[in-house]
Structures are given as C-alpha cells and as structure tokens.
Amino acid sequence: MTTFLVEAGNSFLKSAVLSGAELSPSIRFQAEQIAAMPVPADCQRMLFASVGNEAIAEALFSFAMSQGIECLEIKSEAKAFGVTSAYAEPQRLGVDRWLAMLAAFNEAKGACLVLDIGTAATADLIDNNGQHLGGWIAPGFQMMTDAVLSRTAKVIGLEPTEGELVFGASTGTGLYAGCRAMVTGFVTSAIATAKAQIGQDIPLFFTGGGIRHLPNSMGSLGRYRPDLVLEGLALYS
Ligand SMILES: Nc1ncnc2c1ncn2[C@@H]1O[C@H](COP(=O)(O)OP(=O)(O)OP(=O)(O)O)[C@@H](O)[C@H]1O
Ligand SMILES: CC(C)(CO)[C@@H](O)C(=O)NCCC(=O)O
Ligand SMILES: [K+]
C-alpha cells in the first residue's frame, strides 16, 4: 500500500510517500505548487493535515480528485494512538501539534516533550499515560526578527551568527543572537517546566526549521526529527 502524505504548515507544505512502513524523505513546497505534487503512479490514497486556511484544504482535495485518488483529511482528536488531548475542545489544538505528539509518544512509549520551532514555536508535554498536559505557543525565530525590524526605526539588518550564543557587537548580530536567545530560552524553560511537572528528565523531540537556531550544545539533549508531523500522519494510514 502506497500513501501520499501532505502536511500543510503555516508557511510551507511538506509531502512524503509512505510505502508499507517506510517513509520517504520529505519535500517542501509552496501552496502554488500543489497542482505539481509528485504523487507516485502506484499511489492509492492521500492523507493530509493542515493548520492553514480552508482554501489549502480545498486545493488538496481537488488535487486528489484530479489524480483519481482517495483523500482523507486528518484532524485533531480527543484521543488516538494512546494520546489524550488536554483541550476541552480537542479540534482546536493545532493538528501539527497533535500529530507530532502522536509520533513522539508512539516512540517514547512514555512521558515526553515535543518542541516544534517553526513559523510559531510550540511545546507540548505528555505524561507516562499518554495524557497531554498542555503546551505553549510563541513566535518563531523569523516572526521575532520580523517584528523587531518592522516596529523599530533604527534596528536594520540581520547578520547570522552560528555556534554557541554570544553577544553581538553590531545591530544585525545583536538582533540575530537576541532572537536565537529567545528560542533558546523557550526551549530551556519548557524543559525545566516539563521536568518539574513530571518529576524527572524525559525524552525530548525537536522538530521545525528553527531548531537550527539553538546553540550546538543543546542539540544533544534530544532527538532531532525534522519530519515528526509527517511521522504522526503516517500512523493514520
Ligand atoms: N534555510 C534557512 N536558513 C536560516 N533559517 C531558516 C532556514 N529555513 C528555516 N529557517 C528558520 O526556521 C524557522 C522556521 O522554519 P520552517 O519554515 O522550517 O518551519 P516549519 O516547521 O516548516 O513551519 P510551519 O510548519 O509552521 O510552516 C524560520 O523562522 C526560519 O528562521
Ligand atoms: C500554533 C500553531 C500555529 C503552530 O503551527 C498551530 O498548531 C495552530 O494553528 N494551532 C491552533 C491553536 C492551538 O493549537 O491551540
Ligand atoms: K492565526
């Protein structure tokens, strides 16, 4: 059985092909490229999940129809694959958060913390029984730099700094490092809060392009899984 998986995020879409239990590497594209998505010839089914607007879902459904393949949209649920949502209205939880949690819990088989640094940054905590204890939503790296650049007169320019966090000696490096520090603080604080709430260190799952902004020393704290949301979607196939 071959299934085409699509995740529509806030800024980009990602697709991958699931053949049996094997998930292909993902590709990243924009909404304008939906009509050109590379569906394998032997694909019978498409599954998608979207945090975007209704137009994206419609474009994905009509693409599937044009290809003559069955198409199913996955939405956040109250409970699935051992995980129970913390939300009183589970459908309101972003489906990217939901799917990342399913993939993480399915692997950790116990308490875990999911950190997704994408367009927005999110943290979600799950206990040993699969109960989601709740999460955080904050701006992602680019959203923060954009906000400072657009709402100040004299902060102009953004100069990348890599490696360990240091203070910047120019506007551009100061802004870049400062926003890296904000991401780092979010992650550090989520880890400490999770530890306090669960009572011990737990596995960490990192995803999202913004993870690159963490200091190198933090990378070793957890598992970096760029396709965690697609892995969660694959559970539904
Ligand atoms: N090539 C790159 N160079 C530098 N930073 C990058 C690059 N790609 C992504 N980022 C950073 O990672 C952050 C988010 O990454 P990305 O767009 O991969 O998130 P995402 O998980 O796809 O988001 P979403 O699913 O919410 O759309 C951006 O804020 C950006 O700063
Ligand atoms: C928080 C984001 C933007 C992260 O991509 C997404 O999961 C979303 O749109 N969530 C809906 C609101 C919520 O999760 O409570
Ligand atoms: K919004």
Coordinates of N, CA and C in Angstrom, one line a residue, residues 15-103:
S15 N 5.6 17.1 1.8 CA 5.0 15.8 1.4 C 6.0 14.7 1.6
A16 N 5.5 13.5 1.7 CA 6.4 12.3 1.7 C 5.5 11.1 1.2
V17 N 6.2 10.1 0.9 CA 5.5 8.9 0.4 C 5.7 7.8 1.4
L18 N 4.6 7.2 1.8 CA 4.6 6.1 2.8 C 4.4 4.8 2.0
S19 N 5.4 3.9 1.9 CA 5.3 2.6 1.2 C 5.4 1.6 2.3
G20 N 4.3 0.9 2.6 CA 4.3 -0.1 3.7 C 4.6 0.8 5.0
A21 N 5.7 0.4 5.7 CA 6.0 1.2 6.9 C 7.2 2.2 6.6
E22 N 7.6 2.3 5.4 CA 8.8 3.1 5.0 C 8.3 4.5 4.6
L23 N 8.8 5.5 5.3 CA 8.5 6.9 5.0 C 9.7 7.5 4.2
S24 N 9.4 8.1 3.0 CA 10.4 8.7 2.2 C 10.9 10.0 2.8
P25 N 12.1 10.5 2.3 CA 12.4 11.8 2.8 C 11.4 12.8 2.3
S26 N 11.2 13.9 3.0 CA 10.1 14.8 2.7 C 10.6 15.9 1.7
I27 N 9.6 16.5 1.0 CA 10.0 17.6 0.2 C 9.1 18.8 0.6
R28 N 9.6 20.0 0.5 CA 9.0 21.2 1.0 C 8.6 22.1 -0.2
F29 N 7.4 22.6 -0.2 CA 6.9 23.4 -1.3 C 5.9 24.4 -0.9
Q30 N 5.5 25.3 -1.8 CA 4.5 26.4 -1.5 C 3.2 26.0 -2.1
A31 N 2.1 26.7 -1.6 CA 0.8 26.3 -1.9 C 0.5 26.4 -3.5
E32 N 1.3 27.3 -4.1 CA 1.1 27.4 -5.6 C 1.6 26.2 -6.3
Q33 N 2.3 25.3 -5.6 CA 2.9 24.1 -6.3 C 2.1 22.9 -6.0
I34 N 0.9 23.0 -5.3 CA 0.1 21.9 -5.0 C -0.2 21.0 -6.2
A35 N -0.6 21.7 -7.3 CA -1.0 21.0 -8.6 C 0.1 20.2 -9.1
A36 N 1.4 20.5 -8.8 CA 2.5 19.7 -9.3 C 3.1 18.7 -8.3
M37 N 2.4 18.4 -7.3 CA 2.9 17.5 -6.3 C 3.2 16.1 -6.9
P38 N 4.4 15.5 -6.6 CA 4.9 14.3 -7.2 C 4.3 13.0 -6.6
V39 N 3.0 12.7 -7.0 CA 2.4 11.5 -6.5 C 2.9 10.3 -7.2
P40 N 3.4 9.2 -6.6 CA 3.8 8.1 -7.3 C 2.6 7.4 -8.0
A41 N 3.0 6.8 -9.2 CA 1.9 6.2 -10.0 C 1.1 5.1 -9.3
D42 N 1.8 4.4 -8.4 CA 1.1 3.3 -7.7 C 0.3 3.7 -6.4
C43 N 0.2 5.0 -6.2 CA -0.4 5.5 -5.0 C -1.9 5.5 -5.0
Q44 N -2.5 4.8 -4.0 CA -4.0 4.7 -4.0 C -4.6 5.8 -3.1
R45 N -3.9 6.4 -2.2 CA -4.5 7.2 -1.2 C -3.7 8.4 -0.8
M46 N -4.4 9.5 -0.4 CA -3.7 10.6 0.1 C -4.2 11.0 1.4
L47 N -3.4 11.3 2.4 CA -3.8 11.7 3.7 C -3.2 13.1 3.9
F48 N -4.0 14.0 4.4 CA -3.3 15.3 4.7 C -3.8 15.9 6.0
A49 N -3.0 16.8 6.5 CA -3.4 17.5 7.8 C -2.9 19.0 7.5
S50 N -3.8 19.9 7.9 CA -3.4 21.3 7.6 C -3.7 22.2 8.8
V51 N -2.8 23.2 9.1 CA -3.1 24.2 10.0 C -3.4 25.5 9.2
G52 N -3.5 25.4 7.9 CA -3.8 26.5 7.1 C -5.3 26.8 6.9
N53 N -5.6 27.7 6.0 CA -7.0 28.1 5.8 C -7.7 27.1 4.9
E54 N -9.0 27.3 4.8 CA -9.9 26.4 4.1 C -9.5 26.2 2.6
A55 N -8.9 27.3 2.0 CA -8.5 27.2 0.6 C -7.4 26.2 0.4
I56 N -6.6 26.0 1.3 CA -5.5 25.0 1.2 C -6.1 23.6 1.2
A57 N -7.0 23.4 2.1 CA -7.7 22.1 2.2 C -8.4 21.8 0.9
E58 N -9.1 22.8 0.4 CA -9.9 22.6 -0.9 C -8.9 22.3 -2.0
A59 N -7.8 23.0 -2.1 CA -6.8 22.7 -3.2 C -6.3 21.3 -3.1
L60 N -6.1 20.8 -1.8 CA -5.6 19.5 -1.7 C -6.6 18.4 -2.1
F61 N -7.9 18.7 -1.7 CA -9.0 17.7 -2.1 C -9.1 17.7 -3.6
S62 N -9.1 18.9 -4.2 CA -9.3 18.9 -5.7 C -8.1 18.3 -6.4
F63 N -6.9 18.5 -5.8 CA -5.8 17.8 -6.5 C -6.0 16.3 -6.4
A64 N -6.4 15.8 -5.3 CA -6.6 14.3 -5.2 C -7.6 13.8 -6.2
M65 N -8.7 14.6 -6.3 CA -9.8 14.3 -7.2 C -9.2 14.2 -8.6
S66 N -8.4 15.2 -9.0 CA -7.8 15.3 -10.4 C -6.9 14.1 -10.6
Q67 N -6.4 13.5 -9.6 CA -5.5 12.3 -9.7 C -6.3 11.0 -9.6
G68 N -7.5 11.1 -9.2 CA -8.4 9.9 -9.1 C -7.9 9.1 -7.9
I69 N -7.4 9.8 -6.8 CA -7.1 9.0 -5.6 C -8.0 9.5 -4.4
E70 N -8.2 8.5 -3.6 CA -9.0 8.7 -2.4 C -8.2 9.7 -1.5
C71 N -8.9 10.6 -0.8 CA -8.3 11.6 0.0 C -9.0 11.8 1.4
L72 N -8.2 11.8 2.4 CA -8.7 12.0 3.8 C -8.0 13.1 4.5
E73 N -8.7 13.9 5.1 CA -8.1 15.0 6.0 C -8.1 14.5 7.4
I74 N -6.9 14.5 8.1 CA -6.8 14.2 9.5 C -6.9 15.4 10.3
K75 N -7.7 15.3 11.4 CA -7.9 16.4 12.3 C -7.6 16.0 13.7
S76 N -7.3 17.0 14.6 CA -7.0 16.7 16.0 C -8.2 16.0 16.6
E77 N -7.9 15.1 17.5 CA -9.0 14.3 18.1 C -8.9 14.4 19.6
A78 N -9.9 13.9 20.3 CA -9.8 13.9 21.8 C -8.8 12.8 22.3
K79 N -8.7 11.7 21.5 CA -7.9 10.6 21.9 C -7.5 9.7 20.7
A80 N -6.3 9.3 20.5 CA -5.9 8.4 19.5 C -4.5 7.9 19.7
F81 N -4.2 6.7 19.3 CA -2.9 6.1 19.4 C -2.2 6.3 20.8
G82 N -3.1 6.2 21.8 CA -2.6 6.2 23.2 C -2.5 7.6 23.8
V83 N -2.7 8.7 23.0 CA -2.6 10.0 23.5 C -4.0 10.7 23.7
T84 N -4.1 11.3 24.8 CA -5.4 12.0 25.1 C -5.1 13.5 25.2
S85 N -5.9 14.3 24.4 CA -5.7 15.7 24.3 C -6.0 16.4 25.6
A86 N -5.3 17.5 26.0 CA -5.5 18.3 27.2 C -6.7 19.2 26.9
Y87 N -7.0 19.5 25.6 CA -8.0 20.5 25.3 C -9.4 20.1 25.6
A88 N -10.2 21.0 26.2 CA -11.7 20.7 26.3 C -12.3 20.6 25.0
E89 N -11.8 21.4 24.0 CA -12.3 21.3 22.6 C -11.1 20.8 21.8
P90 N -10.9 19.5 21.7 CA -9.7 18.9 21.1 C -9.5 19.4 19.6
Q91 N -10.5 19.7 18.9 CA -10.4 20.1 17.5 C -9.7 21.4 17.4
R92 N -9.6 22.2 18.5 CA -8.9 23.5 18.4 C -7.4 23.4 18.5
L93 N -6.9 22.2 19.0 CA -5.5 22.0 19.1 C -4.9 21.9 17.7
G94 N -3.9 22.6 17.3 CA -3.3 22.6 16.0 C -2.9 21.1 15.6
V95 N -3.4 20.7 14.4 CA -3.2 19.3 14.1 C -1.7 19.0 13.9
D96 N -0.8 20.0 13.7 CA 0.6 19.7 13.6 C 1.1 19.3 15.0
R97 N 0.6 20.0 16.0 CA 1.0 19.7 17.4 C 0.5 18.3 17.8
W98 N -0.7 18.0 17.4 CA -1.4 16.7 17.7 C -0.6 15.5 17.0
L99 N -0.2 15.7 15.8 CA 0.5 14.6 15.0 C 1.9 14.4 15.6
A100 N 2.6 15.5 15.9 CA 3.9 15.4 16.4 C 3.9 14.7 17.8
M101 N 2.9 15.0 18.6 CA 2.7 14.3 19.9 C 2.5 12.8 19.7
L102 N 1.6 12.4 18.7 CA 1.4 11.0 18.5 C 2.6 10.3 18.1
A103 N 3.4 10.9 17.2 CA 4.7 10.2 16.7 C 5.6 10.1 17.9

